[in-house]
């Protein structure tokens, strides 16, 4: 049978086979062991008892000895662990396998080590038990249900813990540490202090090293995603507004300005973006990638994640007015509005590389290319009659899109994006 308990915030399951834990007789009051002479009980300055290979005991307060590793149950650590942090304290929770000599049971517990600082070495001795309780600030603990008679608390009474946080941010977690000669003694809480139980059992963890390198799924806005997130980074973009919808892509923003827009897509799989409309508020989960065929940063939703609509029509796709060039990656994927005395200077429908485009003259950077990939104005004679050289408008709105010839083009979304349109004569 397996019982599960919550101990100090850690969920632990342990087979009742652990009721076979051996007992030890190596815990003695100070002055009673062969390892040394203890101090007087009146708080004098005598030396606590010594025992085993590590020694121990507290001066003048009824010390106790550290058991010999050979008398303890040997335990091995998993090669993976969980790191959590909060309030400036990192907590390492590591699966621990006990070698009880019974292959029929997979006895596993978890122990945790809490540390107030990284890149530091801690030498665990019985002295550390004197100032802590079950939630000690710097300690090594195992909390486990051993079945009889009470849930067990095991405290580190010997050993060295070297901890290093190589990198810890919203994108990645790299931790490494080593345990050297750890002995965990069965303990109890007495007056707020952890005290090993005389004759209790103990666990021994030989010297070992563990490393942890985890890529996290980062919750970011679009500008953080574009500017700081590394390539192939899993991301979640919450509360984004859809600004445009294409055949197999949507464009979203979480603000207005540079680096605030991005394409979300799985090329060739329109079903992954089906049911999403401009103005919807969505949560996006995917992978930041660089897409070489179109030289563009995207959020890929091909292999994981997707788009979840959280507010139908609840957003406002607001275009930002710009007077500078739309060139450069800062406006890629952003919904912009360009105003002025604008005119169509040419329409190409059979370009061998790009298919079709039209030229818009009168912008601050001269002539820019318009792409019919979201909306083709040449095919909407009712709304935009005679869309050809000589047609004019006072402003044009669209998504800035990068092309393989290293220029930025504009993709209007509907006839309404051509403001005050006048047909060509």
mmCIF file of C-alpha atoms in Angstrom:
data_model
loop_
_atom_site.group_PDB
_atom_site.id
_atom_site.type_symbol
_atom_site.label_atom_id
_atom_site.label_comp_id
_atom_site.label_asym_id
_atom_site.label_seq_id
_atom_site.Cartn_x
_atom_site.Cartn_y
_atom_site.Cartn_z
ATOM 1 C CA UNK A 1 0.000 0.000 0.000
ATOM 2 C CA UNK A 2 1.183 3.532 -0.707
ATOM 3 C CA UNK A 3 0.242 6.529 1.402
ATOM 4 C CA UNK A 4 0.508 10.138 0.342
ATOM 5 C CA UNK A 5 1.011 13.067 2.668
ATOM 6 C CA UNK A 6 1.710 16.751 2.386
ATOM 7 C CA UNK A 7 4.725 17.682 4.487
ATOM 8 C CA UNK A 8 5.985 21.241 4.549
ATOM 9 C CA UNK A 9 4.452 21.915 1.174
ATOM 10 C CA UNK A 10 5.965 18.838 -0.532
ATOM 11 C CA UNK A 11 3.798 16.056 -1.892
ATOM 12 C CA UNK A 12 5.391 12.707 -1.041
ATOM 13 C CA UNK A 13 4.379 9.123 -1.706
ATOM 14 C CA UNK A 14 6.122 6.206 -0.028
ATOM 15 C CA UNK A 15 5.441 2.493 0.040
ATOM 16 C CA UNK A 16 4.768 0.947 3.429
ATOM 17 C CA UNK A 17 7.900 -1.099 2.752
ATOM 18 C CA UNK A 18 9.692 1.770 4.454
ATOM 19 C CA UNK A 19 8.383 0.454 7.751
ATOM 20 C CA UNK A 20 11.361 -1.904 7.485
ATOM 21 C CA UNK A 21 13.807 0.969 8.007
ATOM 22 C CA UNK A 22 16.565 -0.205 10.288
ATOM 23 C CA UNK A 23 16.965 1.310 13.723
ATOM 24 C CA UNK A 24 20.220 2.755 14.975
ATOM 25 C CA UNK A 25 21.753 2.810 18.388
ATOM 26 C CA UNK A 26 24.405 5.372 17.502
ATOM 27 C CA UNK A 27 22.560 8.379 18.971
ATOM 28 C CA UNK A 28 23.611 9.016 22.570
ATOM 29 C CA UNK A 29 23.321 11.898 24.964
ATOM 30 C CA UNK A 30 26.498 13.946 25.214
ATOM 31 C CA UNK A 31 29.085 12.321 27.443
ATOM 32 C CA UNK A 32 27.618 8.858 26.940
ATOM 33 C CA UNK A 33 29.351 7.823 23.736
ATOM 34 C CA UNK A 34 32.770 6.488 23.105
ATOM 35 C CA UNK A 35 33.450 9.399 20.748
ATOM 36 C CA UNK A 36 34.069 12.030 23.416
ATOM 37 C CA UNK A 37 33.088 13.567 26.719
ATOM 38 C CA UNK A 38 29.979 15.702 26.790
ATOM 39 C CA UNK A 39 29.517 18.943 28.636
ATOM 40 C CA UNK A 40 27.629 19.343 31.845
ATOM 41 C CA UNK A 41 23.870 19.708 31.605
ATOM 42 C CA UNK A 42 24.044 23.098 33.319
ATOM 43 C CA UNK A 43 25.266 24.684 30.066
ATOM 44 C CA UNK A 44 28.987 24.471 30.772
ATOM 45 C CA UNK A 45 31.599 24.552 28.059
ATOM 46 C CA UNK A 46 32.202 20.833 27.718
ATOM 47 C CA UNK A 47 32.504 19.116 24.313
ATOM 48 C CA UNK A 48 29.620 17.087 22.919
ATOM 49 C CA UNK A 49 29.993 13.384 22.109
ATOM 50 C CA UNK A 50 31.680 12.307 18.873
ATOM 51 C CA UNK A 51 30.758 9.281 16.846
ATOM 52 C CA UNK A 52 30.890 7.712 13.372
ATOM 53 C CA UNK A 53 33.028 9.352 10.713
ATOM 54 C CA UNK A 54 31.669 12.864 10.900
ATOM 55 C CA UNK A 55 31.479 13.688 14.578
ATOM 56 C CA UNK A 56 29.066 16.131 16.150
ATOM 57 C CA UNK A 57 27.541 17.313 19.360
ATOM 58 C CA UNK A 58 26.742 20.676 20.791
ATOM 59 C CA UNK A 59 28.766 22.279 23.529
ATOM 60 C CA UNK A 60 27.213 21.988 26.946
ATOM 61 C CA UNK A 61 23.583 21.445 25.932
ATOM 62 C CA UNK A 62 23.160 17.689 25.778
ATOM 63 C CA UNK A 63 24.723 17.037 22.371
ATOM 64 C CA UNK A 64 24.416 13.922 20.241
ATOM 65 C CA UNK A 65 26.569 12.073 17.785
ATOM 66 C CA UNK A 66 26.387 11.620 14.032
ATOM 67 C CA UNK A 67 25.820 7.991 12.994
ATOM 68 C CA UNK A 68 28.328 6.016 10.969
ATOM 69 C CA UNK A 69 27.355 5.876 7.271
ATOM 70 C CA UNK A 70 27.838 2.109 7.310
ATOM 71 C CA UNK A 71 24.938 1.830 9.719
ATOM 72 C CA UNK A 72 22.569 3.825 7.534
ATOM 73 C CA UNK A 73 20.335 2.931 4.631
ATOM 74 C CA UNK A 74 22.083 3.967 1.432
ATOM 75 C CA UNK A 75 20.086 6.235 -0.839
ATOM 76 C CA UNK A 76 20.648 7.423 -4.376
ATOM 77 C CA UNK A 77 19.455 10.608 -6.006
ATOM 78 C CA UNK A 78 17.518 10.929 -9.203
ATOM 79 C CA UNK A 79 19.253 12.641 -12.102
ATOM 80 C CA UNK A 80 16.498 15.244 -12.271
ATOM 81 C CA UNK A 81 15.000 17.639 -9.802
ATOM 82 C CA UNK A 82 12.573 20.513 -9.438
ATOM 83 C CA UNK A 83 13.631 24.030 -8.548
ATOM 84 C CA UNK A 84 11.195 26.566 -7.171
ATOM 85 C CA UNK A 85 11.904 30.019 -5.859
ATOM 86 C CA UNK A 86 10.059 32.664 -3.924
ATOM 87 C CA UNK A 87 10.837 35.310 -1.354
ATOM 88 C CA UNK A 88 14.523 35.173 -2.235
ATOM 89 C CA UNK A 89 14.769 31.481 -1.298
ATOM 90 C CA UNK A 90 15.415 28.717 -3.810
ATOM 91 C CA UNK A 91 14.128 25.251 -2.939
ATOM 92 C CA UNK A 92 15.503 22.066 -4.507
ATOM 93 C CA UNK A 93 13.201 19.038 -4.415
ATOM 94 C CA UNK A 94 14.924 15.840 -5.503
ATOM 95 C CA UNK A 95 13.574 12.282 -5.859
ATOM 96 C CA UNK A 96 15.436 9.924 -3.532
ATOM 97 C CA UNK A 97 15.540 6.158 -4.056
ATOM 98 C CA UNK A 98 16.140 4.021 -0.975
ATOM 99 C CA UNK A 99 18.035 0.748 -1.305
ATOM 100 C CA UNK A 100 16.020 -1.440 1.048
ATOM 101 C CA UNK A 101 16.953 -4.715 -0.597
ATOM 102 C CA UNK A 102 13.424 -5.433 -1.745
ATOM 103 C CA UNK A 103 13.023 -5.233 -5.506
ATOM 104 C CA UNK A 104 9.259 -5.636 -5.228
ATOM 105 C CA UNK A 105 8.905 -2.080 -3.958
ATOM 106 C CA UNK A 106 9.936 1.104 -5.718
ATOM 107 C CA UNK A 107 10.519 3.114 -2.582
ATOM 108 C CA UNK A 108 10.850 6.785 -3.386
ATOM 109 C CA UNK A 109 10.623 9.904 -1.332
ATOM 110 C CA UNK A 110 11.611 13.478 -1.995
ATOM 111 C CA UNK A 111 13.985 15.532 -0.003
ATOM 112 C CA UNK A 112 14.482 19.243 -0.232
ATOM 113 C CA UNK A 113 17.289 21.606 0.485
ATOM 114 C CA UNK A 114 16.502 25.237 1.048
ATOM 115 C CA UNK A 115 19.194 27.833 0.649
ATOM 116 C CA UNK A 116 19.137 31.563 1.235
ATOM 117 C CA UNK A 117 21.841 32.199 -1.344
ATOM 118 C CA UNK A 118 23.242 30.663 -4.498
ATOM 119 C CA UNK A 119 26.856 29.925 -5.351
ATOM 120 C CA UNK A 120 27.559 29.067 -1.744
ATOM 121 C CA UNK A 121 28.712 26.043 0.229
ATOM 122 C CA UNK A 122 26.892 24.778 3.302
ATOM 123 C CA UNK A 123 28.445 22.376 5.770
ATOM 124 C CA UNK A 124 25.629 20.537 7.523
ATOM 125 C CA UNK A 125 26.233 19.665 11.154
ATOM 126 C CA UNK A 126 23.908 19.094 14.118
ATOM 127 C CA UNK A 127 24.449 22.733 15.028
ATOM 128 C CA UNK A 128 22.174 23.783 12.168
ATOM 129 C CA UNK A 129 19.266 22.033 13.814
ATOM 130 C CA UNK A 130 19.347 24.285 16.853
ATOM 131 C CA UNK A 131 17.894 27.389 15.212
ATOM 132 C CA UNK A 132 15.319 25.934 12.838
ATOM 133 C CA UNK A 133 12.049 24.127 12.639
ATOM 134 C CA UNK A 134 10.288 22.164 9.939
ATOM 135 C CA UNK A 135 10.498 25.185 7.649
ATOM 136 C CA UNK A 136 14.080 26.084 8.436
ATOM 137 C CA UNK A 137 15.592 28.777 6.242
ATOM 138 C CA UNK A 138 18.796 26.879 5.490
ATOM 139 C CA UNK A 139 18.495 23.153 5.971
ATOM 140 C CA UNK A 140 18.333 19.742 4.384
ATOM 141 C CA UNK A 141 15.187 17.800 5.125
ATOM 142 C CA UNK A 142 13.305 14.677 4.166
ATOM 143 C CA UNK A 143 9.664 14.547 5.159
ATOM 144 C CA UNK A 144 8.218 11.089 4.714
ATOM 145 C CA UNK A 145 5.472 8.858 6.045
ATOM 146 C CA UNK A 146 7.241 5.768 7.387
ATOM 147 C CA UNK A 147 3.982 4.254 8.573
ATOM 148 C CA UNK A 148 4.823 3.487 12.169
ATOM 149 C CA UNK A 149 4.475 5.121 14.557
ATOM 150 C CA UNK A 150 4.291 8.660 13.107
ATOM 151 C CA UNK A 151 5.125 10.515 9.915
ATOM 152 C CA UNK A 152 8.882 10.789 9.804
ATOM 153 C CA UNK A 153 11.075 13.841 9.579
ATOM 154 C CA UNK A 154 14.679 13.298 8.506
ATOM 155 C CA UNK A 155 17.162 16.113 8.992
ATOM 156 C CA UNK A 156 20.632 16.551 7.555
ATOM 157 C CA UNK A 157 23.158 16.142 10.357
ATOM 158 C CA UNK A 158 26.302 15.822 8.270
ATOM 159 C CA UNK A 159 27.486 16.560 4.767
ATOM 160 C CA UNK A 160 28.438 19.363 2.405
ATOM 161 C CA UNK A 161 26.083 21.015 -0.045
ATOM 162 C CA UNK A 162 27.552 23.061 -2.904
ATOM 163 C CA UNK A 163 24.974 25.018 -4.828
ATOM 164 C CA UNK A 164 25.325 27.093 -7.960
ATOM 165 C CA UNK A 165 22.708 28.915 -9.999
ATOM 166 C CA UNK A 166 24.303 29.253 -13.407
ATOM 167 C CA UNK A 167 21.361 31.068 -14.932
ATOM 168 C CA UNK A 168 17.839 31.781 -13.755
ATOM 169 C CA UNK A 169 15.430 33.965 -15.710
ATOM 170 C CA UNK A 170 12.036 33.731 -17.360
ATOM 171 C CA UNK A 171 13.471 31.769 -20.278
ATOM 172 C CA UNK A 172 15.877 29.328 -18.702
ATOM 173 C CA UNK A 173 16.865 27.647 -15.463
ATOM 174 C CA UNK A 174 20.366 26.231 -15.023
ATOM 175 C CA UNK A 175 21.235 24.867 -11.598
ATOM 176 C CA UNK A 176 24.012 22.602 -10.441
ATOM 177 C CA UNK A 177 24.983 21.255 -7.046
ATOM 178 C CA UNK A 178 26.812 18.462 -5.347
ATOM 179 C CA UNK A 179 26.101 16.528 -2.193
ATOM 180 C CA UNK A 180 29.058 15.113 -0.297
ATOM 181 C CA UNK A 181 28.595 12.504 2.396
ATOM 182 C CA UNK A 182 25.093 13.467 3.493
ATOM 183 C CA UNK A 183 23.605 11.746 6.519
ATOM 184 C CA UNK A 184 19.940 12.290 7.289
ATOM 185 C CA UNK A 185 18.829 11.346 10.783
ATOM 186 C CA UNK A 186 15.277 10.568 11.820
ATOM 187 C CA UNK A 187 14.233 13.592 13.849
ATOM 188 C CA UNK A 188 11.414 15.216 15.708
ATOM 189 C CA UNK A 189 10.395 18.765 16.503
ATOM 190 C CA UNK A 190 10.877 19.680 20.144
ATOM 191 C CA UNK A 191 10.204 23.258 21.243
ATOM 192 C CA UNK A 192 10.609 24.468 17.692
ATOM 193 C CA UNK A 193 13.940 22.678 17.221
ATOM 194 C CA UNK A 194 14.777 19.636 15.159
ATOM 195 C CA UNK A 195 16.285 16.920 17.319
ATOM 196 C CA UNK A 196 17.445 13.479 16.078
ATOM 197 C CA UNK A 197 15.628 10.600 17.707
ATOM 198 C CA UNK A 198 17.868 8.426 19.871
ATOM 199 C CA UNK A 199 17.890 4.967 18.304
ATOM 200 C CA UNK A 200 16.130 6.278 15.198
ATOM 201 C CA UNK A 201 16.978 5.342 11.638
ATOM 202 C CA UNK A 202 19.155 7.263 9.223
ATOM 203 C CA UNK A 203 19.806 7.585 5.501
ATOM 204 C CA UNK A 204 23.187 8.038 3.823
ATOM 205 C CA UNK A 205 23.684 9.718 0.432
ATOM 206 C CA UNK A 206 27.187 9.247 -1.020
ATOM 207 C CA UNK A 207 28.931 12.013 -2.908
ATOM 208 C CA UNK A 208 26.994 12.892 -6.040
ATOM 209 C CA UNK A 209 26.532 15.722 -8.516
ATOM 210 C CA UNK A 210 23.326 16.858 -10.157
ATOM 211 C CA UNK A 211 22.764 19.313 -12.974
ATOM 212 C CA UNK A 212 19.548 20.905 -14.144
ATOM 213 C CA UNK A 213 19.083 22.739 -17.456
ATOM 214 C CA UNK A 214 15.502 23.622 -18.264
ATOM 215 C CA UNK A 215 13.993 25.779 -20.974
ATOM 216 C CA UNK A 216 10.948 27.456 -19.479
ATOM 217 C CA UNK A 217 7.783 28.550 -21.234
ATOM 218 C CA UNK A 218 7.967 32.326 -20.793
ATOM 219 C CA UNK A 219 4.898 34.503 -20.449
ATOM 220 C CA UNK A 220 5.705 37.680 -22.375
ATOM 221 C CA UNK A 221 4.197 40.517 -24.342
ATOM 222 C CA UNK A 222 5.020 40.843 -28.026
ATOM 223 C CA UNK A 223 7.790 43.422 -27.623
ATOM 224 C CA UNK A 224 9.602 41.279 -25.033
ATOM 225 C CA UNK A 225 9.178 38.247 -27.277
ATOM 226 C CA UNK A 226 10.622 39.986 -30.313
ATOM 227 C CA UNK A 227 13.400 41.915 -28.591
ATOM 228 C CA UNK A 228 14.688 39.590 -25.876
ATOM 229 C CA UNK A 229 13.409 36.036 -26.232
ATOM 230 C CA UNK A 230 15.956 33.631 -27.786
ATOM 231 C CA UNK A 231 15.171 31.630 -30.888
ATOM 232 C CA UNK A 232 13.266 28.377 -30.334
ATOM 233 C CA UNK A 233 11.950 29.768 -27.048
ATOM 234 C CA UNK A 234 8.547 28.426 -25.908
ATOM 235 C CA UNK A 235 6.313 31.405 -25.152
ATOM 236 C CA UNK A 236 2.854 32.329 -23.987
ATOM 237 C CA UNK A 237 1.494 35.696 -25.118
ATOM 238 C CA UNK A 238 -1.650 36.509 -23.122
ATOM 239 C CA UNK A 239 -4.293 39.147 -23.869
ATOM 240 C CA UNK A 240 -3.130 39.875 -27.411
ATOM 241 C CA UNK A 241 -5.368 41.630 -29.917
ATOM 242 C CA UNK A 242 -5.678 40.154 -33.392
ATOM 243 C CA UNK A 243 -4.964 42.860 -35.964
ATOM 244 C CA UNK A 244 -5.224 40.802 -39.165
ATOM 245 C CA UNK A 245 -6.098 37.317 -40.402
ATOM 246 C CA UNK A 246 -4.596 35.573 -43.429
ATOM 247 C CA UNK A 247 -4.975 32.174 -45.052
ATOM 248 C CA UNK A 248 -2.854 30.329 -42.479
ATOM 249 C CA UNK A 249 -1.693 33.144 -40.183
ATOM 250 C CA UNK A 250 -2.903 35.770 -37.771
ATOM 251 C CA UNK A 251 -1.089 38.899 -36.625
ATOM 252 C CA UNK A 252 -1.331 39.978 -32.999
ATOM 253 C CA UNK A 253 -0.224 42.897 -30.855
ATOM 254 C CA UNK A 254 -0.063 43.567 -27.112
ATOM 255 C CA UNK A 255 0.582 47.285 -27.503
ATOM 256 C CA UNK A 256 1.190 49.971 -30.099
ATOM 257 C CA UNK A 257 4.633 50.892 -31.314
ATOM 258 C CA UNK A 258 7.899 49.342 -32.344
ATOM 259 C CA UNK A 259 8.283 45.570 -31.918
ATOM 260 C CA UNK A 260 4.633 45.253 -30.879
ATOM 261 C CA UNK A 261 3.374 43.054 -33.710
ATOM 262 C CA UNK A 262 4.108 39.475 -34.732
ATOM 263 C CA UNK A 263 2.821 36.783 -37.053
ATOM 264 C CA UNK A 264 1.400 33.599 -35.526
ATOM 265 C CA UNK A 265 1.302 30.742 -37.992
ATOM 266 C CA UNK A 266 1.709 27.179 -39.097
ATOM 267 C CA UNK A 267 2.344 27.578 -42.797
ATOM 268 C CA UNK A 268 0.113 25.475 -44.995
ATOM 269 C CA UNK A 269 -2.200 24.448 -42.139
ATOM 270 C CA UNK A 270 -5.089 26.951 -42.093
ATOM 271 C CA UNK A 271 -7.064 24.840 -39.619
ATOM 272 C CA UNK A 272 -4.734 25.972 -36.834
ATOM 273 C CA UNK A 273 -5.898 29.585 -37.148
ATOM 274 C CA UNK A 274 -9.524 28.894 -38.070
ATOM 275 C CA UNK A 275 -12.209 30.699 -36.108
ATOM 276 C CA UNK A 276 -10.061 33.724 -35.256
ATOM 277 C CA UNK A 277 -11.062 37.205 -36.448
ATOM 278 C CA UNK A 278 -9.549 40.673 -36.332
ATOM 279 C CA UNK A 279 -10.522 42.329 -33.052
ATOM 280 C CA UNK A 280 -10.532 39.105 -31.041
ATOM 281 C CA UNK A 281 -8.522 38.991 -27.832
ATOM 282 C CA UNK A 282 -6.478 35.809 -27.695
ATOM 283 C CA UNK A 283 -3.881 33.875 -25.739
ATOM 284 C CA UNK A 284 -1.109 32.522 -27.939
ATOM 285 C CA UNK A 285 1.193 29.632 -27.067
ATOM 286 C CA UNK A 286 3.974 28.533 -29.403
ATOM 287 C CA UNK A 287 7.659 28.704 -30.281
ATOM 288 C CA UNK A 288 9.564 31.809 -31.349
ATOM 289 C CA UNK A 289 11.241 31.002 -34.642
ATOM 290 C CA UNK A 290 13.038 32.639 -37.524
ATOM 291 C CA UNK A 291 11.388 31.636 -40.790
ATOM 292 C CA UNK A 292 14.063 31.730 -43.543
ATOM 293 C CA UNK A 293 11.788 31.555 -46.617
ATOM 294 C CA UNK A 294 10.207 34.886 -45.715
ATOM 295 C CA UNK A 295 12.993 36.253 -43.475
ATOM 296 C CA UNK A 296 10.612 36.872 -40.622
ATOM 297 C CA UNK A 297 10.278 36.284 -36.896
ATOM 298 C CA UNK A 298 7.118 34.334 -36.098
ATOM 299 C CA UNK A 299 5.407 32.389 -33.360
ATOM 300 C CA UNK A 300 5.050 28.839 -34.675
ATOM 301 C CA UNK A 301 2.024 26.871 -33.502
ATOM 302 C CA UNK A 302 2.782 23.790 -35.605
ATOM 303 C CA UNK A 303 4.066 21.368 -32.970
ATOM 304 C CA UNK A 304 2.731 22.744 -29.710
ATOM 305 C CA UNK A 305 0.375 25.332 -28.329
ATOM 306 C CA UNK A 306 -2.159 27.216 -30.404
ATOM 307 C CA UNK A 307 -4.495 30.203 -30.291
ATOM 308 C CA UNK A 308 -7.261 30.495 -27.690
ATOM 309 C CA UNK A 309 -9.901 33.179 -28.153
ATOM 310 C CA UNK A 310 -10.664 34.722 -24.761
ATOM 311 C CA UNK A 311 -12.757 37.665 -25.968
ATOM 312 C CA UNK A 312 -14.668 37.643 -29.251
ATOM 313 C CA UNK A 313 -14.372 41.122 -30.786
ATOM 314 C CA UNK A 314 -13.224 42.501 -27.438
ATOM 315 C CA UNK A 315 -10.086 44.209 -28.731
ATOM 316 C CA UNK A 316 -9.444 47.242 -30.900
ATOM 317 C CA UNK A 317 -6.834 46.760 -33.649
ATOM 318 C CA UNK A 318 -5.410 50.285 -33.565
ATOM 319 C CA UNK A 319 -2.974 51.316 -36.287
ATOM 320 C CA UNK A 320 -0.111 53.593 -35.304
ATOM 321 C CA UNK A 321 0.649 56.641 -37.452
ATOM 322 C CA UNK A 322 4.219 56.690 -38.670
ATOM 323 C CA UNK A 323 6.056 59.220 -40.810
ATOM 324 C CA UNK A 324 9.406 57.471 -40.880
ATOM 325 C CA UNK A 325 10.367 54.553 -43.072
ATOM 326 C CA UNK A 326 8.633 51.239 -42.494
ATOM 327 C CA UNK A 327 11.977 49.591 -43.188
ATOM 328 C CA UNK A 328 13.680 47.703 -40.378
ATOM 329 C CA UNK A 329 12.429 44.938 -38.144
ATOM 330 C CA UNK A 330 10.907 47.253 -35.526
ATOM 331 C CA UNK A 331 7.711 47.600 -37.598
ATOM 332 C CA UNK A 332 7.581 44.050 -38.892
ATOM 333 C CA UNK A 333 4.159 42.600 -38.100
ATOM 334 C CA UNK A 334 2.855 45.927 -36.750
ATOM 335 C CA UNK A 335 -0.385 47.520 -37.932
ATOM 336 C CA UNK A 336 0.543 50.996 -39.209
ATOM 337 C CA UNK A 337 -1.116 53.966 -40.898
ATOM 338 C CA UNK A 338 0.736 56.039 -43.476
ATOM 339 C CA UNK A 339 -0.849 59.333 -44.517
ATOM 340 C CA UNK A 340 -0.137 62.002 -47.115
ATOM 341 C CA UNK A 341 -0.775 62.641 -50.787
ATOM 342 C CA UNK A 342 -0.595 59.000 -51.753
ATOM 343 C CA UNK A 343 -1.119 57.495 -55.171
ATOM 344 C CA UNK A 344 -0.905 54.167 -56.972
ATOM 345 C CA UNK A 345 1.907 54.279 -59.521
ATOM 346 C CA UNK A 346 1.761 50.761 -60.855
ATOM 347 C CA UNK A 347 0.174 47.334 -60.471
ATOM 348 C CA UNK A 348 2.039 44.104 -61.193
ATOM 349 C CA UNK A 349 0.167 40.814 -61.301
ATOM 350 C CA UNK A 350 2.733 38.427 -62.772
ATOM 351 C CA UNK A 351 5.950 38.998 -60.847
ATOM 352 C CA UNK A 352 8.030 35.775 -61.195
ATOM 353 C CA UNK A 353 9.213 35.923 -57.579
ATOM 354 C CA UNK A 354 6.480 37.609 -55.554
ATOM 355 C CA UNK A 355 3.409 37.009 -57.673
ATOM 356 C CA UNK A 356 1.795 40.441 -57.516
ATOM 357 C CA UNK A 357 2.185 43.815 -55.854
ATOM 358 C CA UNK A 358 1.350 47.445 -56.378
ATOM 359 C CA UNK A 359 3.396 50.577 -55.781
ATOM 360 C CA UNK A 360 2.284 53.345 -53.413
ATOM 361 C CA UNK A 361 4.025 56.684 -53.981
ATOM 362 C CA UNK A 362 4.093 59.760 -51.745
ATOM 363 C CA UNK A 363 5.317 58.184 -48.494
ATOM 364 C CA UNK A 364 8.220 59.574 -46.490
ATOM 365 C CA UNK A 365 10.506 56.882 -47.894
ATOM 366 C CA UNK A 366 9.329 57.341 -51.452
ATOM 367 C CA UNK A 367 7.574 54.389 -53.042
ATOM 368 C CA UNK A 368 6.627 51.293 -51.091
ATOM 369 C CA UNK A 369 5.141 48.017 -52.246
ATOM 370 C CA UNK A 370 1.657 46.915 -51.301
ATOM 371 C CA UNK A 371 0.954 43.186 -51.109
ATOM 372 C CA UNK A 372 -2.428 41.609 -51.865
ATOM 373 C CA UNK A 373 -1.884 38.684 -49.490
ATOM 374 C CA UNK A 374 -4.527 39.767 -46.979
ATOM 375 C CA UNK A 375 -6.736 41.649 -49.407
ATOM 376 C CA UNK A 376 -6.433 42.125 -53.182
ATOM 377 C CA UNK A 377 -7.724 45.582 -54.143
ATOM 378 C CA UNK A 378 -7.506 44.765 -57.854
ATOM 379 C CA UNK A 379 -10.206 42.139 -57.375
ATOM 380 C CA UNK A 380 -12.711 44.381 -55.579
ATOM 381 C CA UNK A 381 -14.017 46.630 -58.340
ATOM 382 C CA UNK A 382 -17.163 47.445 -56.417
ATOM 383 C CA UNK A 383 -15.394 48.907 -53.388
ATOM 384 C CA UNK A 384 -12.238 50.133 -55.159
ATOM 385 C CA UNK A 385 -13.072 50.708 -58.823
ATOM 386 C CA UNK A 386 -10.265 51.123 -61.341
ATOM 387 C CA UNK A 387 -7.474 50.319 -58.913
ATOM 388 C CA UNK A 388 -4.588 51.265 -61.207
ATOM 389 C CA UNK A 389 -1.940 53.933 -61.771
ATOM 390 C CA UNK A 390 -3.370 57.315 -60.889
ATOM 391 C CA UNK A 391 -5.709 56.196 -58.124
ATOM 392 C CA UNK A 392 -5.223 58.307 -54.986
ATOM 393 C CA UNK A 393 -5.923 58.205 -51.246
ATOM 394 C CA UNK A 394 -5.104 60.282 -48.181
ATOM 395 C CA UNK A 395 -3.911 57.365 -46.030
ATOM 396 C CA UNK A 396 -3.353 53.635 -46.197
ATOM 397 C CA UNK A 397 -3.396 51.142 -43.313
ATOM 398 C CA UNK A 398 -1.814 47.708 -43.245
ATOM 399 C CA UNK A 399 0.457 45.144 -41.633
ATOM 400 C CA UNK A 400 4.159 45.685 -42.315
ATOM 401 C CA UNK A 401 5.585 42.529 -43.819
ATOM 402 C CA UNK A 402 9.190 41.566 -44.527
ATOM 403 C CA UNK A 403 10.225 40.140 -47.863
ATOM 404 C CA UNK A 404 13.143 37.999 -49.038
ATOM 405 C CA UNK A 405 14.609 40.948 -50.940
ATOM 406 C CA UNK A 406 15.263 42.662 -47.579
ATOM 407 C CA UNK A 407 12.558 45.291 -47.942
ATOM 408 C CA UNK A 408 9.455 45.894 -45.881
ATOM 409 C CA UNK A 409 6.105 45.911 -47.654
ATOM 410 C CA UNK A 410 2.570 46.786 -46.589
ATOM 411 C CA UNK A 411 -0.456 44.486 -46.483
ATOM 412 C CA UNK A 412 -3.817 46.321 -46.286
ATOM 413 C CA UNK A 413 -6.657 44.160 -44.955
ATOM 414 C CA UNK A 414 -9.786 45.532 -46.641
ATOM 415 C CA UNK A 415 -11.095 48.358 -48.807
ATOM 416 C CA UNK A 416 -11.554 50.434 -45.635
ATOM 417 C CA UNK A 417 -7.750 50.559 -45.264
ATOM 418 C CA UNK A 418 -7.578 52.853 -48.343
ATOM 419 C CA UNK A 419 -8.860 56.112 -46.871
ATOM 420 C CA UNK A 420 -10.615 58.604 -49.176
ATOM 421 C CA UNK A 421 -9.933 56.457 -52.199
ATOM 422 C CA UNK A 422 -10.328 58.099 -55.613
ATOM 423 C CA UNK A 423 -10.283 55.806 -58.675
ATOM 424 C CA UNK A 424 -7.721 56.181 -61.429
ATOM 425 C CA UNK A 425 -8.984 58.368 -64.305
#
